[in-house]
Amino acid sequence: MLKKITGPGLFRLFLALLVFVHHTTRFAIGICAVYIFFCLSGYWIYKMYRGRYAATRRPYLTYLVSRAWRLLPVFALISLLTLLFLYINGTLGAAWNATSPFHFIVSNLFIFGYGTLPVKPIDAAWSLDVEMQFYLVAPLLAALLAWRRVSIGWILLVAAAVSLASVYLHNPVSAVNYTLFFLVGMAAASTDWRPSGRVAVISAGGTALVIFLIVVSPFKSVLLAGAHPGPFSDWAPHANVILALFMAPYAIYTTTQKGFALDGMFADLSYEFYLLHGTAVAWIATHPGGVLHRLITMALSLIAVLAVSTAIWKFYDRPINRMRSRWVSRRKKLISTQTRTAQAAAAEVAGP
């Protein structure tokens, strides 16, 4: 049972729910969840590129097309739905007028540049811009890690230094800020690190304990911010970095767990939910009230977002993803056929 509730798909959906909680309560822990998404992205991209895409014809091109195919259709649909919501709500003009038409249209269709939009229709989509930038260089980083001439420890130390320098120098290439998190996941994949159940318990339990101790301490404003942040709220970004590093071993642990039969669906739903929840947050903001009223509004919004996410997954995302998977598989079969043909020709030439 433990392996089922610790499945990777359910954990990804849990992370998306944490982002929802971050945007609807005072609990400022959503950034930690995004950092864990980056770690998991690094892990799975390494595994997929070295294990699947590398065996295809023109692996880098196949990989880029596959990644774009996986993200862009759902993003474009939800982006259009969000823009329609903003139009009905009378707030689309503010987003459109805040930047150039080219920047607005390209970012809302192809993700690149979304993080630099002055007004983001889907506020959480800045992280997808970071992911897309990472995808461009991930195969090179995977090759570096597979090279094994430099120890993983040194690579992670350099990654931490690069991330810190990028943040404090205000580097415009935002993905560089998060180099450490991507490489933590890639390093775990390259070394086939499989945290034990004990390590997973220490990681998850330690993270929960740190959160609890902060919340009940005089420094609670580190993680409890909201509309009226306290004197320590400026430390929230730093606290989220530490919490993400605490949680990383558990995140890697989930990648080796079986999960429920629907775990793959949970993983896919985390993407739809992550993109859609911002609209629910905007709707909640237009319905102020007491604590009970807000809880009811949040619950209804959560149910609605999950329902719409499931519909998009079943009737739109899953069919498209199956086509993508078949396309990648055909490119694998093609290279296998070419290899067998070349081997047969070589054997014929070398034969008696």
Tab-separated table of C-alpha atoms in Angstrom:
chain	number	residue	atom	x	y	z
A	1	MET	CA	0.000	0.000	0.000
A	2	LEU	CA	2.864	2.364	0.805
A	3	LYS	CA	4.250	1.974	-2.716
A	4	LYS	CA	0.859	2.952	-4.117
A	5	ILE	CA	0.357	6.160	-2.140
A	6	THR	CA	3.972	7.172	-2.797
A	7	GLY	CA	3.672	6.800	-6.579
A	8	PRO	CA	5.360	9.479	-8.714
A	9	GLY	CA	2.144	10.621	-10.382
A	10	LEU	CA	0.248	11.159	-7.151
A	11	PHE	CA	3.227	13.038	-5.733
A	12	ARG	CA	3.281	15.373	-8.740
A	13	LEU	CA	-0.422	16.085	-8.256
A	14	PHE	CA	0.276	16.766	-4.573
A	15	LEU	CA	2.931	19.309	-5.586
A	16	ALA	CA	0.442	21.040	-7.889
A	17	LEU	CA	-2.034	21.167	-4.997
A	18	LEU	CA	0.630	22.809	-2.834
A	19	VAL	CA	0.923	25.562	-5.437
A	20	PHE	CA	-2.865	26.002	-5.261
A	21	VAL	CA	-2.641	26.266	-1.461
A	22	HIS	CA	0.167	28.813	-1.838
A	23	HIS	CA	-2.032	31.031	-4.015
A	24	THR	CA	-5.199	30.737	-1.930
A	25	THR	CA	-3.893	30.888	1.652
A	26	ARG	CA	-1.124	32.542	3.671
A	27	PHE	CA	0.955	29.364	3.434
A	28	ALA	CA	3.951	30.386	1.287
A	29	ILE	CA	5.297	26.998	0.260
A	30	GLY	CA	4.406	26.898	-3.439
A	31	ILE	CA	7.888	27.874	-4.608
A	32	CYS	CA	9.289	24.814	-2.832
A	33	ALA	CA	6.880	22.647	-4.862
A	34	VAL	CA	8.045	24.274	-8.100
A	35	TYR	CA	11.678	23.600	-7.187
A	36	ILE	CA	10.804	19.941	-6.623
A	37	PHE	CA	9.159	19.928	-10.063
A	38	PHE	CA	12.497	21.120	-11.456
A	39	CYS	CA	14.335	18.294	-9.656
A	40	LEU	CA	11.924	15.720	-11.041
A	41	SER	CA	12.180	17.248	-14.490
A	42	GLY	CA	15.953	16.865	-14.379
A	43	TYR	CA	15.576	13.251	-13.261
A	44	TRP	CA	13.087	12.196	-15.923
A	45	ILE	CA	14.707	14.117	-18.774
A	46	TYR	CA	18.019	12.368	-18.073
A	47	LYS	CA	16.311	8.973	-17.956
A	48	MET	CA	14.256	9.594	-21.095
A	49	TYR	CA	17.022	11.119	-23.175
A	50	ARG	CA	19.650	8.507	-22.348
A	51	GLY	CA	17.208	5.608	-22.364
A	52	ARG	CA	14.726	6.475	-25.112
A	53	TYR	CA	15.556	9.454	-27.275
A	54	ALA	CA	19.208	8.488	-27.703
A	55	ALA	CA	18.024	5.360	-29.538
A	56	THR	CA	16.065	7.320	-32.152
A	57	ARG	CA	16.997	8.823	-35.482
A	58	ARG	CA	18.304	12.369	-34.951
A	59	PRO	CA	17.906	12.082	-31.182
A	60	TYR	CA	18.171	15.779	-30.309
A	61	LEU	CA	15.553	16.780	-32.884
A	62	THR	CA	13.287	13.908	-31.851
A	63	TYR	CA	13.665	14.931	-28.226
A	64	LEU	CA	12.842	18.612	-28.863
A	65	VAL	CA	9.810	17.810	-31.007
A	66	SER	CA	8.585	15.305	-28.423
A	67	ARG	CA	8.947	17.758	-25.535
A	68	ALA	CA	7.171	20.518	-27.462
A	69	TRP	CA	4.464	18.050	-28.494
A	70	ARG	CA	3.992	17.068	-24.864
A	71	LEU	CA	3.650	20.594	-23.452
A	72	LEU	CA	2.396	22.972	-26.129
A	73	PRO	CA	-1.041	21.564	-27.106
A	74	VAL	CA	-2.361	21.603	-23.532
A	75	PHE	CA	-0.673	24.919	-22.808
A	76	ALA	CA	-2.172	26.545	-25.920
A	77	LEU	CA	-5.666	25.299	-25.063
A	78	ILE	CA	-5.554	26.407	-21.429
A	79	SER	CA	-3.937	29.685	-22.446
A	80	LEU	CA	-6.835	30.399	-24.808
A	81	LEU	CA	-9.360	29.442	-22.110
A	82	THR	CA	-7.601	31.747	-19.653
A	83	LEU	CA	-7.585	34.639	-22.122
A	84	LEU	CA	-11.299	34.089	-22.686
A	85	PHE	CA	-11.866	34.224	-18.921
A	86	LEU	CA	-9.859	37.455	-18.681
A	87	TYR	CA	-11.856	38.949	-21.562
A	88	ILE	CA	-15.150	38.108	-19.868
A	89	ASN	CA	-13.754	39.431	-16.582
A	90	GLY	CA	-12.712	42.678	-18.278
A	91	THR	CA	-9.006	42.342	-17.433
A	92	LEU	CA	-7.543	41.113	-20.732
A	93	GLY	CA	-6.613	44.634	-21.820
A	94	ALA	CA	-4.174	45.070	-18.936
A	95	ALA	CA	-2.238	41.968	-19.985
A	96	TRP	CA	-2.333	42.837	-23.707
A	97	ASN	CA	-1.220	46.451	-23.276
A	98	ALA	CA	1.620	45.625	-20.881
A	99	THR	CA	3.920	44.310	-23.633
A	100	SER	CA	4.283	44.113	-27.409
A	101	PRO	CA	1.695	42.104	-29.382
A	102	PHE	CA	4.465	39.809	-30.677
A	103	HIS	CA	5.740	39.007	-27.186
A	104	PHE	CA	2.223	38.442	-25.891
A	105	ILE	CA	1.091	36.152	-28.719
A	106	VAL	CA	4.280	34.081	-28.980
A	107	SER	CA	4.558	33.577	-25.220
A	108	ASN	CA	0.920	32.565	-24.877
A	109	LEU	CA	1.231	29.998	-27.659
A	110	PHE	CA	4.800	28.690	-27.372
A	111	ILE	CA	5.736	29.404	-23.713
A	112	PHE	CA	9.174	30.911	-24.496
A	113	GLY	CA	9.379	34.390	-23.010
A	114	TYR	CA	6.395	33.861	-20.720
A	115	GLY	CA	8.437	34.535	-17.617
A	116	THR	CA	9.248	38.062	-18.824
A	117	LEU	CA	5.648	39.074	-19.516
A	118	PRO	CA	4.867	42.081	-17.279
A	119	VAL	CA	1.355	40.693	-16.720
A	120	LYS	CA	1.051	36.905	-16.926
A	121	PRO	CA	-2.428	35.563	-17.739
A	122	ILE	CA	-1.337	32.223	-16.235
A	123	ASP	CA	0.788	33.376	-13.339
A	124	ALA	CA	2.339	29.964	-12.609
A	125	ALA	CA	3.447	29.432	-16.222
A	126	TRP	CA	6.733	31.286	-15.621
A	127	SER	CA	8.127	27.924	-14.509
A	128	LEU	CA	7.248	26.375	-17.881
A	129	ASP	CA	9.376	29.033	-19.561
A	130	VAL	CA	12.227	27.921	-17.294
A	131	GLU	CA	11.560	24.267	-18.205
A	132	MET	CA	11.646	25.011	-21.936
A	133	GLN	CA	14.990	26.778	-21.572
A	134	PHE	CA	16.321	23.801	-19.619
A	135	TYR	CA	15.173	21.374	-22.324
A	136	LEU	CA	17.437	23.070	-24.860
A	137	VAL	CA	20.617	22.277	-22.914
A	138	ALA	CA	19.538	19.167	-20.978
A	139	PRO	CA	21.090	16.659	-23.436
A	140	LEU	CA	24.450	18.417	-23.093
A	141	LEU	CA	24.192	18.281	-19.299
A	142	ALA	CA	23.190	14.616	-19.514
A	143	ALA	CA	26.283	13.881	-21.591
A	144	LEU	CA	28.449	15.693	-19.029
A	145	LEU	CA	27.016	13.634	-16.183
A	146	ALA	CA	27.371	10.389	-18.150
A	147	TRP	CA	30.989	11.248	-18.933
A	148	ARG	CA	31.923	10.527	-15.301
A	149	ARG	CA	35.292	12.291	-15.534
A	150	VAL	CA	34.157	14.814	-12.957
A	151	SER	CA	32.621	13.730	-9.658
A	152	ILE	CA	28.926	14.382	-9.084
A	153	GLY	CA	29.770	16.306	-5.924
A	154	TRP	CA	31.871	18.825	-7.820
A	155	ILE	CA	29.214	19.195	-10.495
A	156	LEU	CA	26.545	19.951	-7.886
A	157	LEU	CA	28.862	22.366	-6.093
A	158	VAL	CA	29.471	24.250	-9.337
A	159	ALA	CA	25.727	24.169	-10.078
A	160	ALA	CA	25.002	25.734	-6.685
A	161	ALA	CA	27.601	28.445	-7.313
A	162	VAL	CA	26.191	29.133	-10.788
A	163	SER	CA	22.646	29.395	-9.414
A	164	LEU	CA	23.691	31.793	-6.652
A	165	ALA	CA	25.734	33.956	-9.003
A	166	SER	CA	22.910	34.051	-11.542
A	167	VAL	CA	20.378	35.171	-8.926
A	168	TYR	CA	22.546	37.903	-7.432
A	169	LEU	CA	23.753	39.154	-10.832
A	170	HIS	CA	20.160	39.239	-12.142
A	171	ASN	CA	20.981	37.033	-15.103
A	172	PRO	CA	18.244	37.456	-17.755
A	173	VAL	CA	18.357	33.734	-18.686
A	174	SER	CA	16.052	32.598	-15.903
A	175	ALA	CA	16.730	28.860	-16.179
A	176	VAL	CA	20.295	29.417	-14.968
A	177	ASN	CA	18.911	30.524	-11.585
A	178	TYR	CA	17.584	27.011	-11.052
A	179	THR	CA	20.547	25.023	-12.354
A	180	LEU	CA	21.067	23.364	-8.984
A	181	PHE	CA	17.572	21.870	-8.820
A	182	PHE	CA	17.663	20.480	-12.352
A	183	LEU	CA	21.090	18.980	-11.769
A	184	VAL	CA	20.114	17.411	-8.449
A	185	GLY	CA	17.537	15.383	-10.357
A	186	MET	CA	19.883	14.618	-13.244
A	187	ALA	CA	22.653	13.564	-10.859
A	188	ALA	CA	20.291	11.177	-9.082
A	189	ALA	CA	19.293	9.656	-12.424
A	190	SER	CA	22.852	9.393	-13.745
A	191	THR	CA	24.033	7.527	-10.646
A	192	ASP	CA	20.817	5.486	-10.448
A	193	TRP	CA	20.428	6.662	-6.860
A	194	ARG	CA	17.491	4.946	-5.203
A	195	PRO	CA	16.837	6.338	-1.738
A	196	SER	CA	15.733	3.720	0.751
A	197	GLY	CA	12.401	3.857	2.534
A	198	ARG	CA	14.210	5.056	5.639
A	199	VAL	CA	15.829	7.933	3.753
A	200	ALA	CA	12.436	8.817	2.266
A	201	VAL	CA	10.819	8.922	5.707
A	202	ILE	CA	13.632	11.091	7.069
A	203	SER	CA	13.335	13.418	4.059
A	204	ALA	CA	9.547	13.820	4.163
A	205	GLY	CA	9.319	13.765	7.953
A	206	GLY	CA	12.196	16.192	8.350
A	207	THR	CA	10.601	18.596	5.880
A	208	ALA	CA	7.253	18.430	7.686
A	209	LEU	CA	8.968	18.944	11.043
A	210	VAL	CA	10.872	22.008	9.828
A	211	ILE	CA	7.651	23.498	8.457
A	212	PHE	CA	5.830	22.839	11.726
A	213	LEU	CA	8.606	24.347	13.844
A	214	ILE	CA	8.680	27.484	11.709
A	215	VAL	CA	4.903	27.933	11.784
A	216	VAL	CA	4.670	27.632	15.600
A	217	SER	CA	7.728	29.796	16.229
A	218	PRO	CA	8.105	33.591	16.438
A	219	PHE	CA	9.506	33.336	12.892
A	220	LYS	CA	6.247	32.024	11.448
A	221	SER	CA	6.036	34.885	8.941
A	222	VAL	CA	8.811	33.113	7.010
A	223	LEU	CA	6.134	30.722	5.718
A	224	LEU	CA	2.929	32.575	6.615
A	225	ALA	CA	2.692	35.662	4.448
A	226	GLY	CA	-0.486	36.568	2.572
A	227	ALA	CA	-1.821	40.113	2.211
A	228	HIS	CA	-0.130	41.231	5.429
A	229	PRO	CA	3.364	39.687	5.519
A	230	GLY	CA	5.319	39.719	8.746
A	231	PRO	CA	8.849	40.936	9.502
A	232	PHE	CA	10.511	37.716	8.318
A	233	SER	CA	8.575	37.200	5.083
A	234	ASP	CA	11.590	38.304	3.022
A	235	TRP	CA	13.206	35.028	4.057
A	236	ALA	CA	10.469	32.947	2.424
A	237	PRO	CA	12.416	32.374	-0.834
A	238	HIS	CA	15.457	31.154	1.108
A	239	ALA	CA	13.303	28.898	3.279
A	240	ASN	CA	11.708	27.389	0.179
A	241	VAL	CA	15.130	26.547	-1.243
A	242	ILE	CA	16.085	24.742	1.967
A	243	LEU	CA	12.763	22.909	2.134
A	244	ALA	CA	13.104	21.796	-1.491
A	245	LEU	CA	16.568	20.362	-0.831
A	246	PHE	CA	15.188	18.590	2.256
A	247	MET	CA	12.349	17.142	0.179
A	248	ALA	CA	14.479	16.154	-2.846
A	249	PRO	CA	15.420	12.648	-1.560
A	250	TYR	CA	11.745	11.822	-1.036
A	251	ALA	CA	10.912	13.144	-4.507
A	252	ILE	CA	13.560	10.864	-6.031
A	253	TYR	CA	12.252	7.988	-3.903
A	254	THR	CA	8.792	8.315	-5.480
A	255	THR	CA	10.229	7.743	-8.965
A	256	THR	CA	10.876	4.081	-8.114
A	257	GLN	CA	7.456	3.431	-6.559
A	258	LYS	CA	4.686	1.640	-8.417
A	259	GLY	CA	1.739	3.824	-7.487
A	260	PHE	CA	-1.937	3.196	-8.141
A	261	ALA	CA	-3.230	1.932	-11.477
A	262	LEU	CA	-4.192	5.530	-12.296
A	263	ASP	CA	-0.834	6.971	-11.263
A	264	GLY	CA	-0.012	7.933	-14.856
A	265	MET	CA	-3.258	9.876	-15.016
A	266	PHE	CA	-2.376	11.674	-11.782
A	267	ALA	CA	0.965	12.706	-13.299
A	268	ASP	CA	-0.733	14.121	-16.395
A	269	LEU	CA	-3.442	15.856	-14.355
A	270	SER	CA	-0.792	17.702	-12.374
A	271	TYR	CA	0.068	19.629	-15.564
A	272	GLU	CA	-3.516	20.570	-16.397
A	273	PHE	CA	-4.261	21.455	-12.780
A	274	TYR	CA	-1.096	23.538	-12.472
A	275	LEU	CA	-2.084	25.643	-15.477
A	276	LEU	CA	-5.785	25.922	-14.677
A	277	HIS	CA	-5.668	26.735	-10.981
A	278	GLY	CA	-4.761	30.388	-11.574
A	279	THR	CA	-8.186	31.044	-13.064
A	280	ALA	CA	-9.772	29.570	-9.940
A	281	VAL	CA	-7.560	31.773	-7.777
A	282	ALA	CA	-8.729	34.845	-9.704
A	283	TRP	CA	-12.357	33.770	-9.274
A	284	ILE	CA	-11.877	33.226	-5.529
A	285	ALA	CA	-10.440	36.739	-5.233
A	286	THR	CA	-13.684	38.184	-6.623
A	287	HIS	CA	-15.751	36.439	-3.939
A	288	PRO	CA	-14.472	37.759	-0.601
A	289	GLY	CA	-16.037	36.751	2.678
A	290	GLY	CA	-15.402	35.188	6.048
A	291	VAL	CA	-13.302	32.129	6.756
A	292	LEU	CA	-16.144	29.660	6.195
A	293	HIS	CA	-17.200	31.381	2.980
A	294	ARG	CA	-13.623	31.318	1.710
A	295	LEU	CA	-13.195	27.634	2.554
A	296	ILE	CA	-16.382	26.767	0.677
A	297	THR	CA	-15.273	28.870	-2.293
A	298	MET	CA	-11.857	27.191	-2.296
A	299	ALA	CA	-13.410	23.718	-2.109
A	300	LEU	CA	-15.785	24.434	-4.995
A	301	SER	CA	-12.935	25.906	-7.039
A	302	LEU	CA	-10.742	22.896	-6.338
A	303	ILE	CA	-13.467	20.485	-7.451
A	304	ALA	CA	-14.136	22.533	-10.589
A	305	VAL	CA	-10.459	22.698	-11.568
A	306	LEU	CA	-10.020	18.954	-11.016
A	307	ALA	CA	-13.126	18.237	-13.104
A	308	VAL	CA	-12.033	20.456	-15.999
A	309	SER	CA	-8.486	19.075	-15.779
A	310	THR	CA	-9.813	15.522	-16.006
A	311	ALA	CA	-11.963	16.380	-19.030
A	312	ILE	CA	-9.040	18.018	-20.826
A	313	TRP	CA	-6.817	15.036	-20.019
A	314	LYS	CA	-9.316	12.423	-21.192
A	315	PHE	CA	-10.564	14.017	-24.393
A	316	TYR	CA	-7.599	16.150	-25.468
A	317	ASP	CA	-4.308	15.536	-23.700
A	318	ARG	CA	-4.289	11.734	-23.585
A	319	PRO	CA	-5.079	11.197	-27.311
A	320	ILE	CA	-2.421	13.739	-28.289
A	321	ASN	CA	0.117	12.192	-25.926
A	322	ARG	CA	-0.540	8.736	-27.374
A	323	MET	CA	0.133	10.067	-30.873
A	324	ARG	CA	3.370	11.603	-29.630
A	325	SER	CA	4.453	8.349	-28.011
A	326	ARG	CA	3.722	6.378	-31.198
A	327	TRP	CA	5.715	8.873	-33.247
A	328	VAL	CA	8.756	8.520	-30.990
A	329	SER	CA	8.417	4.722	-31.073
A	330	ARG	CA	8.337	4.717	-34.880
A	331	ARG	CA	11.564	6.669	-34.952
A	332	LYS	CA	13.107	4.057	-32.655
A	333	LYS	CA	11.929	1.222	-34.911
A	334	LEU	CA	13.246	3.017	-37.966
A	335	ILE	CA	16.760	3.265	-36.608
A	336	SER	CA	16.620	-0.392	-35.547
A	337	THR	CA	15.589	-1.423	-39.065
A	338	GLN	CA	18.357	0.655	-40.601
A	339	THR	CA	20.888	-0.847	-38.213
A	340	ARG	CA	19.806	-4.408	-39.010
A	341	THR	CA	19.941	-3.658	-42.747
A	342	ALA	CA	23.439	-2.201	-42.427
A	343	GLN	CA	24.580	-5.181	-40.361
A	344	ALA	CA	23.145	-7.623	-42.903
A	345	ALA	CA	24.862	-5.785	-45.759
A	346	ALA	CA	28.160	-5.800	-43.883
A	347	ALA	CA	27.820	-9.516	-43.195
A	348	GLU	CA	27.096	-10.195	-46.863
A	349	VAL	CA	30.157	-8.254	-47.945
A	350	ALA	CA	32.324	-9.988	-45.371
A	351	GLY	CA	30.885	-13.442	-46.111
A	352	PRO	CA	32.589	-16.168	-48.199
